[in-house]
PDB file of C-alpha atoms in Angstrom:
ATOM      1  CA  LEU A   1      12.378 -12.455   3.071  1.00 61.00           C
ATOM      2  CA  GLU A   2       9.302 -14.577   3.712  1.00 67.00           C
ATOM      3  CA  THR A   3       7.642 -12.457   1.139  1.00 73.00           C
ATOM      4  CA  ILE A   4       9.927 -13.437  -1.858  1.00 75.00           C
ATOM      5  CA  ILE A   5       8.678 -16.988  -1.486  1.00 81.00           C
ATOM      6  CA  ASP A   6       5.909 -18.141  -3.585  1.00 81.00           C
ATOM      7  CA  ARG A   7       3.962 -20.902  -1.615  1.00 82.00           C
ATOM      8  CA  SER A   8       1.433 -21.673  -4.129  1.00 81.00           C
ATOM      9  CA  SER A   9       3.403 -24.193  -6.373  1.00 83.00           C
ATOM     10  CA  LEU A  10       1.604 -27.407  -7.664  1.00 88.00           C
ATOM     11  CA  THR A  11       2.714 -30.595  -6.130  1.00 92.00           C
ATOM     12  CA  VAL A  12       1.847 -34.187  -6.617  1.00 94.00           C
ATOM     13  CA  ALA A  13       2.508 -37.418  -4.859  1.00 95.00           C
ATOM     14  CA  PRO A  14       5.131 -39.882  -6.421  1.00 94.00           C
ATOM     15  CA  ASN A  15       2.469 -42.463  -7.340  1.00 94.00           C
ATOM     16  CA  THR A  16       0.900 -39.803  -9.853  1.00 95.00           C
ATOM     17  CA  SER A  17       0.774 -41.027 -13.314  1.00 95.00           C
ATOM     18  CA  ALA A  18       2.649 -38.801 -15.729  1.00 94.00           C
ATOM     19  CA  LEU A  19      -0.672 -37.938 -17.378  1.00 94.00           C
ATOM     20  CA  GLU A  20      -2.514 -36.763 -14.476  1.00 94.00           C
ATOM     21  CA  ALA A  21       0.449 -34.577 -13.792  1.00 94.00           C
ATOM     22  CA  ILE A  22       0.697 -32.949 -17.211  1.00 94.00           C
ATOM     23  CA  LYS A  23      -3.242 -32.650 -17.090  1.00 94.00           C
ATOM     24  CA  LEU A  24      -3.034 -30.643 -13.708  1.00 94.00           C
ATOM     25  CA  MET A  25      -0.039 -28.510 -15.091  1.00 91.00           C
ATOM     26  CA  SER A  26      -2.476 -27.505 -18.331  1.00 91.00           C
ATOM     27  CA  ARG A  27      -5.512 -26.851 -16.163  1.00 91.00           C
ATOM     28  CA  GLU A  28      -3.640 -24.697 -13.702  1.00 90.00           C
ATOM     29  CA  GLY A  29      -1.513 -22.878 -16.188  1.00 87.00           C
ATOM     30  CA  ALA A  30       1.570 -23.950 -14.454  1.00 86.00           C
ATOM     31  CA  GLY A  31       5.129 -24.091 -15.841  1.00 85.00           C
ATOM     32  CA  TYR A  32       6.263 -26.751 -13.388  1.00 85.00           C
ATOM     33  CA  LEU A  33       5.104 -28.978 -10.541  1.00 90.00           C
ATOM     34  CA  PHE A  34       6.905 -30.526  -7.930  1.00 91.00           C
ATOM     35  CA  VAL A  35       6.856 -34.250  -6.911  1.00 92.00           C
ATOM     36  CA  VAL A  36       6.769 -34.383  -2.971  1.00 90.00           C
ATOM     37  CA  GLU A  37       6.377 -37.024  -0.461  1.00 91.00           C
ATOM     38  CA  ASP A  38       5.605 -35.812   3.399  1.00 86.00           C
ATOM     39  CA  LEU A  39       6.689 -32.537   2.045  1.00 83.00           C
ATOM     40  CA  GLN A  40      10.381 -33.879   0.889  1.00 88.00           C
ATOM     41  CA  LEU A  41      11.163 -32.833  -2.704  1.00 88.00           C
ATOM     42  CA  LEU A  42      11.644 -35.598  -4.819  1.00 90.00           C
ATOM     43  CA  GLY A  43      11.761 -34.119  -8.228  1.00 88.00           C
ATOM     44  CA  ILE A  44      10.367 -31.640 -10.657  1.00 88.00           C
ATOM     45  CA  LEU A  45       8.676 -31.672 -13.976  1.00 91.00           C
ATOM     46  CA  ARG A  46       8.970 -28.659 -16.142  1.00 87.00           C
ATOM     47  CA  GLU A  47       6.822 -27.455 -18.905  1.00 88.00           C
ATOM     48  CA  ARG A  48       9.275 -28.081 -21.683  1.00 88.00           C
ATOM     49  CA  ASP A  49       9.637 -31.877 -20.468  1.00 90.00           C
ATOM     50  CA  ALA A  50       5.860 -31.991 -20.050  1.00 91.00           C
ATOM     51  CA  LEU A  51       5.607 -31.158 -23.724  1.00 91.00           C
ATOM     52  CA  LYS A  52       8.303 -33.514 -24.923  1.00 91.00           C
ATOM     53  CA  LEU A  53       6.218 -36.189 -22.950  1.00 92.00           C
ATOM     54  CA  SER A  54       2.751 -35.339 -24.493  1.00 90.00           C
ATOM     55  CA  ILE A  55       4.201 -35.796 -28.175  1.00 91.00           C
ATOM     56  CA  SER A  56       6.235 -38.773 -27.587  1.00 90.00           C
ATOM     57  CA  GLY A  57       3.714 -41.128 -28.141  1.00 88.00           C
ATOM     58  CA  MET A  58       4.210 -43.121 -24.922  1.00 91.00           C
ATOM     59  CA  ASP A  59       1.493 -44.241 -22.638  1.00 92.00           C
ATOM     60  CA  LEU A  60       1.661 -41.651 -20.132  1.00 93.00           C
ATOM     61  CA  SER A  61      -1.458 -43.103 -18.134  1.00 93.00           C
ATOM     62  CA  SER A  62       1.017 -46.139 -17.193  1.00 93.00           C
ATOM     63  CA  LEU A  63       4.033 -44.193 -16.497  1.00 92.00           C
ATOM     64  CA  LYS A  64       4.478 -42.679 -12.830  1.00 94.00           C
ATOM     65  CA  ILE A  65       5.776 -39.169 -12.403  1.00 94.00           C
ATOM     66  CA  THR A  66       8.768 -40.330 -10.526  1.00 94.00           C
ATOM     67  CA  GLU A  67       9.919 -42.340 -13.788  1.00 93.00           C
ATOM     68  CA  VAL A  68       9.903 -39.060 -15.821  1.00 92.00           C
ATOM     69  CA  MET A  69      10.625 -36.344 -13.402  1.00 92.00           C
ATOM     70  CA  GLU A  70      13.940 -34.327 -13.343  1.00 86.00           C
ATOM     71  CA  THR A  71      16.061 -35.445 -10.189  1.00 80.00           C
ATOM     72  CA  PRO A  72      17.731 -34.430  -8.148  1.00 68.00           C
ATOM     73  CA  ALA A  73      15.759 -31.299  -8.303  1.00 68.00           C
ATOM     74  CA  ILE A  74      18.283 -28.333  -7.383  1.00 76.00           C
ATOM     75  CA  ALA A  75      17.116 -26.749  -4.172  1.00 79.00           C
ATOM     76  CA  ILE A  76      18.420 -24.480  -1.480  1.00 78.00           C
ATOM     77  CA  GLU A  77      17.557 -24.044   2.284  1.00 83.00           C
ATOM     78  CA  PHE A  78      15.819 -20.783   3.400  1.00 83.00           C
ATOM     79  CA  SER A  79      18.692 -20.168   5.801  1.00 83.00           C
ATOM     80  CA  GLN A  80      21.109 -19.502   2.990  1.00 81.00           C
ATOM     81  CA  ILE A  81      19.244 -16.531   1.730  1.00 78.00           C
ATOM     82  CA  LYS A  82      20.515 -13.496   3.938  1.00 73.00           C
ATOM     83  CA  ASN A  83      18.769 -10.821   1.845  1.00 75.00           C
ATOM     84  CA  ILE A  84      17.412  -9.931  -1.478  1.00 72.00           C
ATOM     85  CA  SER A  85      20.773  -9.805  -3.167  1.00 75.00           C
ATOM     86  CA  THR A  86      21.837 -13.225  -1.937  1.00 75.00           C
ATOM     87  CA  ALA A  87      18.503 -14.585  -3.308  1.00 75.00           C
ATOM     88  CA  LEU A  88      19.369 -13.108  -6.892  1.00 74.00           C
ATOM     89  CA  SER A  89      22.985 -14.536  -6.772  1.00 77.00           C
ATOM     90  CA  LEU A  90      21.693 -17.927  -5.862  1.00 74.00           C
ATOM     91  CA  LEU A  91      19.393 -17.741  -8.902  1.00 71.00           C
ATOM     92  CA  GLU A  92      22.331 -16.775 -11.238  1.00 75.00           C
ATOM     93  CA  GLN A  93      24.411 -19.216  -9.625  1.00 77.00           C
ATOM     94  CA  HIS A  94      22.145 -22.146 -10.388  1.00 70.00           C
ATOM     95  CA  GLN A  95      20.642 -20.766 -13.448  1.00 72.00           C
ATOM     96  CA  THR A  96      17.125 -22.088 -12.829  1.00 71.00           C
ATOM     97  CA  SER A  97      14.059 -20.506 -11.992  1.00 69.00           C
ATOM     98  CA  PRO A  98      12.029 -20.988 -10.032  1.00 79.00           C
ATOM     99  CA  LEU A  99      14.403 -22.074  -7.469  1.00 80.00           C
ATOM    100  CA  PRO A 100      12.835 -24.627  -4.723  1.00 83.00           C
ATOM    101  CA  ILE A 101      13.229 -23.301  -1.078  1.00 85.00           C
ATOM    102  CA  LEU A 102      13.586 -25.908   1.805  1.00 85.00           C
ATOM    103  CA  ASP A 103      13.247 -25.460   5.646  1.00 85.00           C
ATOM    104  CA  ASP A 104      16.052 -26.911   8.006  1.00 84.00           C
ATOM    105  CA  THR A 105      14.172 -30.077   7.653  1.00 85.00           C
ATOM    106  CA  LYS A 106      14.704 -30.467   3.989  1.00 83.00           C
ATOM    107  CA  ARG A 107      10.840 -29.822   3.507  1.00 86.00           C
ATOM    108  CA  LEU A 108       9.529 -27.779   0.653  1.00 86.00           C
ATOM    109  CA  LEU A 109       8.477 -24.138   1.605  1.00 84.00           C
ATOM    110  CA  GLY A 110       7.955 -22.882  -1.799  1.00 81.00           C
ATOM    111  CA  THR A 111      10.150 -21.215  -4.621  1.00 82.00           C
ATOM    112  CA  ILE A 112      11.681 -17.930  -5.379  1.00 78.00           C
ATOM    113  CA  SER A 113      12.034 -16.390  -8.738  1.00 77.00           C
ATOM    114  CA  CYS A 114      12.953 -12.982 -10.068  1.00 74.00           C
ATOM    115  CA  GLU A 115       9.166 -12.259 -10.482  1.00 75.00           C
ATOM    116  CA  THR A 116       8.390 -13.292  -6.678  1.00 74.00           C
ATOM    117  CA  ILE A 117      11.547 -11.095  -5.729  1.00 73.00           C
ATOM    118  CA  ILE A 118       9.906  -8.184  -7.878  1.00 77.00           C
ATOM    119  CA  ARG A 119       6.675  -8.680  -6.262  1.00 74.00           C
ATOM    120  CA  SER A 120       8.035  -8.604  -2.868  1.00 75.00           C
ATOM    121  CA  GLN A 121       9.803  -5.347  -3.354  1.00 73.00           C
ATOM    122  CA  GLN A 122       6.842  -3.986  -4.870  1.00 77.00           C
ATOM    123  CA  PHE A 123       4.792  -4.902  -1.749  1.00 71.00           C
ATOM    124  CA  GLN A 124       7.479  -3.643   0.603  1.00 73.00           C
ATOM    125  CA  LYS A 125       7.403  -0.168  -1.084  1.00 81.00           C
ATOM    126  CA  GLN A 126       3.703  -0.075  -0.717  1.00 80.00           C
ATOM    127  CA  VAL A 127       3.958  -1.043   2.853  1.00 75.00           C
ATOM    128  CA  ASP A 128       6.603   1.762   3.618  1.00 80.00           C
ATOM    129  CA  ARG A 129       4.288   4.151   1.452  1.00 85.00           C
ATOM    130  CA  ASN A 130       1.362   3.273   3.699  1.00 82.00           C
ATOM    131  CA  ALA A 131       3.399   3.477   6.961  1.00 83.00           C
ATOM    132  CA  GLN A 132       4.682   6.872   5.826  1.00 86.00           C
ATOM    133  CA  ALA A 133       1.163   8.066   5.081  1.00 85.00           C
ATOM    134  CA  LEU A 134      -0.095   6.860   8.351  1.00 85.00           C
ATOM    135  CA  GLU A 135       2.585   8.623  10.160  1.00 87.00           C
ATOM    136  CA  LEU A 136       1.967  11.940   8.299  1.00 87.00           C
ATOM    137  CA  GLU A 137      -1.761  11.469   9.119  1.00 90.00           C
ATOM    138  CA  GLU A 138      -0.913  11.123  13.005  1.00 91.00           C
ATOM    139  CA  LEU A 139       1.326  14.210  12.850  1.00 89.00           C
ATOM    140  CA  TYR A 140      -1.579  16.062  11.000  1.00 91.00           C
ATOM    141  CA  ASN A 141      -4.254  15.097  13.584  1.00 92.00           C
ATOM    142  CA  GLY A 142      -1.938  15.518  16.531  1.00 91.00           C
ATOM    143  CA  ALA A 143      -0.512  18.820  15.668  1.00 92.00           C
ATOM    144  CA  PRO A 144      -1.085  21.582  18.195  1.00 90.00           C
ATOM    145  CA  CYS A 145      -2.819  23.921  16.167  1.00 93.00           C
ATOM    146  CA  GLY A 146      -6.100  23.366  13.974  1.00 95.00           C
ATOM    147  CA  TYR A 147      -5.664  22.384  10.465  1.00 96.00           C
ATOM    148  CA  HIS A 148      -8.044  22.305   7.670  1.00 96.00           C
ATOM    149  CA  SER A 149      -8.681  22.477   3.934  1.00 96.00           C
ATOM    150  CA  LEU A 150     -11.417  24.393   2.211  1.00 97.00           C
ATOM    151  CA  ASP A 151     -12.555  23.806  -1.389  1.00 96.00           C
ATOM    152  CA  LYS A 152     -13.182  26.809  -3.834  1.00 94.00           C
ATOM    153  CA  ASN A 153     -16.677  27.341  -2.116  1.00 96.00           C
ATOM    154  CA  GLY A 154     -15.086  27.496   1.418  1.00 96.00           C
ATOM    155  CA  ILE A 155     -16.514  23.758   2.172  1.00 97.00           C
ATOM    156  CA  PHE A 156     -14.354  21.493   4.606  1.00 97.00           C
ATOM    157  CA  LEU A 157     -12.726  18.961   2.515  1.00 97.00           C
ATOM    158  CA  LYS A 158     -10.469  17.938   5.467  1.00 96.00           C
ATOM    159  CA  ILE A 159      -9.937  18.907   9.139  1.00 96.00           C
ATOM    160  CA  ASN A 160      -7.491  17.441  11.835  1.00 96.00           C
ATOM    161  CA  ASP A 161      -8.595  16.169  15.453  1.00 96.00           C
ATOM    162  CA  THR A 162      -7.186  19.231  17.060  1.00 96.00           C
ATOM    163  CA  GLU A 163      -9.526  21.297  15.300  1.00 96.00           C
ATOM    164  CA  LEU A 164     -12.491  19.397  15.860  1.00 97.00           C
ATOM    165  CA  ASN A 165     -11.788  19.105  19.571  1.00 96.00           C
ATOM    166  CA  MET A 166     -11.550  23.017  19.707  1.00 95.00           C
ATOM    167  CA  LEU A 167     -14.767  23.425  18.101  1.00 97.00           C
ATOM    168  CA  GLY A 168     -16.665  20.266  19.679  1.00 97.00           C
ATOM    169  CA  TYR A 169     -17.512  18.949  16.176  1.00 97.00           C
ATOM    170  CA  ALA A 170     -17.437  15.339  14.866  1.00 96.00           C
ATOM    171  CA  ARG A 171     -15.556  15.008  11.511  1.00 96.00           C
ATOM    172  CA  GLU A 172     -18.644  13.813   9.843  1.00 96.00           C
ATOM    173  CA  GLU A 173     -20.488  17.041  10.709  1.00 97.00           C
ATOM    174  CA  LEU A 174     -18.383  19.229   9.013  1.00 97.00           C
ATOM    175  CA  VAL A 175     -16.376  17.682   5.945  1.00 96.00           C
ATOM    176  CA  ALA A 176     -18.381  18.087   2.653  1.00 96.00           C
ATOM    177  CA  LYS A 177     -21.345  19.592   4.689  1.00 96.00           C
ATOM    178  CA  LYS A 178     -20.082  22.853   6.286  1.00 96.00           C
ATOM    179  CA  ARG A 179     -18.531  25.979   4.948  1.00 96.00           C
ATOM    180  CA  PHE A 180     -15.694  27.600   7.220  1.00 97.00           C
ATOM    181  CA  SER A 181     -17.895  30.875   7.380  1.00 96.00           C
ATOM    182  CA  ASP A 182     -20.790  28.914   8.692  1.00 97.00           C
ATOM    183  CA  LEU A 183     -18.745  28.489  11.990  1.00 97.00           C
ATOM    184  CA  LEU A 184     -18.096  32.210  12.274  1.00 97.00           C
ATOM    185  CA  THR A 185     -19.891  35.064  13.900  1.00 96.00           C
ATOM    186  CA  ALA A 186     -21.651  37.606  11.493  1.00 95.00           C
ATOM    187  CA  GLU A 187     -18.908  40.237  11.975  1.00 94.00           C
ATOM    188  CA  SER A 188     -16.234  37.475  11.073  1.00 96.00           C
ATOM    189  CA  ARG A 189     -18.209  35.813   8.404  1.00 95.00           C
ATOM    190  CA  GLN A 190     -18.433  39.082   6.295  1.00 94.00           C
ATOM    191  CA  ALA A 191     -14.681  39.759   6.974  1.00 93.00           C
ATOM    192  CA  PHE A 192     -13.922  36.001   5.663  1.00 95.00           C
ATOM    193  CA  GLN A 193     -15.858  36.249   2.611  1.00 92.00           C
ATOM    194  CA  LYS A 194     -14.282  39.208   1.736  1.00 90.00           C
ATOM    195  CA  ASN A 195     -10.692  37.939   2.138  1.00 91.00           C
ATOM    196  CA  PHE A 196     -11.545  34.315   0.499  1.00 93.00           C
ATOM    197  CA  SER A 197     -11.879  35.427  -2.964  1.00 89.00           C
ATOM    198  CA  LEU A 198      -8.738  37.490  -2.641  1.00 90.00           C
ATOM    199  CA  PHE A 199      -6.795  34.449  -1.031  1.00 94.00           C
ATOM    200  CA  GLN A 200      -7.786  32.250  -4.063  1.00 93.00           C
ATOM    201  CA  LYS A 201      -5.998  34.566  -6.325  1.00 90.00           C
ATOM    202  CA  ARG A 202      -3.141  35.758  -4.276  1.00 91.00           C
ATOM    203  CA  GLY A 203      -2.626  32.143  -2.760  1.00 93.00           C
ATOM    204  CA  TRP A 204      -1.938  33.111   0.948  1.00 94.00           C
ATOM    205  CA  VAL A 205      -3.060  35.134   3.799  1.00 92.00           C
ATOM    206  CA  LYS A 206      -1.485  35.596   7.370  1.00 92.00           C
ATOM    207  CA  GLU A 207      -2.615  36.512  10.784  1.00 92.00           C
ATOM    208  CA  LEU A 208      -5.984  37.068  10.025  1.00 94.00           C
ATOM    209  CA  GLU A 209      -8.246  37.093  13.446  1.00 94.00           C
ATOM    210  CA  PHE A 210     -11.562  35.749  13.386  1.00 96.00           C
ATOM    211  CA  GLU A 211     -14.277  34.688  15.966  1.00 96.00           C
ATOM    212  CA  MET A 212     -15.620  31.023  15.484  1.00 97.00           C
ATOM    213  CA  VAL A 213     -18.524  29.657  17.209  1.00 97.00           C
ATOM    214  CA  CYS A 214     -18.401  26.270  18.636  1.00 97.00           C
ATOM    215  CA  LYS A 215     -20.871  23.840  18.815  1.00 96.00           C
ATOM    216  CA  ASP A 216     -21.909  24.632  22.343  1.00 96.00           C
ATOM    217  CA  GLY A 217     -22.413  28.147  21.327  1.00 95.00           C
ATOM    218  CA  LYS A 218     -18.976  29.475  22.808  1.00 96.00           C
ATOM    219  CA  VAL A 219     -17.191  32.088  20.853  1.00 96.00           C
ATOM    220  CA  LEU A 220     -13.640  31.163  20.274  1.00 96.00           C
ATOM    221  CA  PRO A 221     -11.100  33.913  18.969  1.00 96.00           C
ATOM    222  CA  VAL A 222      -8.672  32.504  16.473  1.00 96.00           C
ATOM    223  CA  VAL A 223      -5.967  33.369  14.236  1.00 95.00           C
ATOM    224  CA  LEU A 224      -6.105  32.213  10.272  1.00 95.00           C
ATOM    225  CA  ASN A 225      -3.178  31.488   8.145  1.00 94.00           C
ATOM    226  CA  GLU A 226      -3.518  29.807   4.899  1.00 95.00           C
ATOM    227  CA  ILE A 227      -1.786  28.801   1.841  1.00 95.00           C
ATOM    228  CA  ALA A 228      -3.573  27.737  -1.528  1.00 95.00           C
ATOM    229  CA  SER A 229      -2.958  24.706  -3.258  1.00 94.00           C
ATOM    230  CA  LYS A 230      -2.886  25.045  -7.110  1.00 93.00           C
ATOM    231  CA  ASP A 231      -2.779  22.895 -10.079  1.00 92.00           C
ATOM    232  CA  ALA A 232       0.030  23.391 -13.022  1.00 91.00           C
ATOM    233  CA  GLU A 233      -2.279  25.894 -14.648  1.00 91.00           C
ATOM    234  CA  GLY A 234      -2.454  28.234 -11.301  1.00 91.00           C
ATOM    235  CA  ASN A 235      -6.097  27.060 -10.753  1.00 92.00           C
ATOM    236  CA  TYR A 236      -7.261  26.898  -7.165  1.00 95.00           C
ATOM    237  CA  LEU A 237      -7.654  23.172  -5.604  1.00 95.00           C
ATOM    238  CA  MET A 238      -8.002  23.865  -2.068  1.00 96.00           C
ATOM    239  CA  SER A 239      -6.442  25.665   0.949  1.00 96.00           C
ATOM    240  CA  ARG A 240      -4.014  24.399   3.573  1.00 95.00           C
ATOM    241  CA  SER A 241      -5.165  26.480   6.655  1.00 96.00           C
ATOM    242  CA  SER A 242      -4.267  26.688  10.227  1.00 95.00           C
ATOM    243  CA  ILE A 243      -6.062  28.080  13.052  1.00 95.00           C
ATOM    244  CA  CYS A 244      -4.614  28.967  16.464  1.00 94.00           C
ATOM    245  CA  ASP A 245      -6.486  29.709  19.746  1.00 93.00           C
ATOM    246  CA  ASN A 246      -6.279  33.630  20.128  1.00 90.00           C
ATOM    247  CA  SER A 247      -8.026  33.785  23.442  1.00 87.00           C
ATOM    248  CA  ASP A 248      -5.061  35.147  25.282  1.00 74.00           C
ATOM    249  CA  ARG A 249      -4.459  38.057  23.039  1.00 63.00           C
TER     250      ARG A 249
END
């Protein structure tokens, strides 16, 4: 709920002149400002009232903001807001926006409005999406089998930690630099190149056996399964491939 509060509201002291307050609102492009003393809310000056004062012909430099502000300013305590629905209900109930929010000592925390609530919900949705993406990334990298993706030329686009550990490479040594076939023995390379073009057309291969050459020169037998990711027109985008250690077979 903290994220629905806008803490950037303009504030002025009670001894500020009406002219200074209106100039500040104009300079900052603000629709309102609060009059506070020791963070205690005294009143509010809204844009409509500032406009009326500007054309009134009064000497605004000699008027204190406390003489023209709206008082008492409608405000609620943060403890009254139980959830987003409550916040919206309070805005509707008081028919004012933004609505000042006070802490339990009656000090101004900020404001809520429909706009701040919408921004908060959008932010929370992005946080949730990021958390979900992170969780999926962790699952991808911690999978028991090796996972990688290849472009149309067989170059690594992505590879998980499991496969990197199996082969002894760092991610930056392979992604966008090496072809999958570069890591195969001569015999397996020939078989892979024969099958890769067919795979791009058909969209899948299952249980293909290859021998991969690890960074330290060790030969690792693997079983490869692949599914092709394609666009709406059926054009190949990348592979979604898995390899499993086949040493025990």
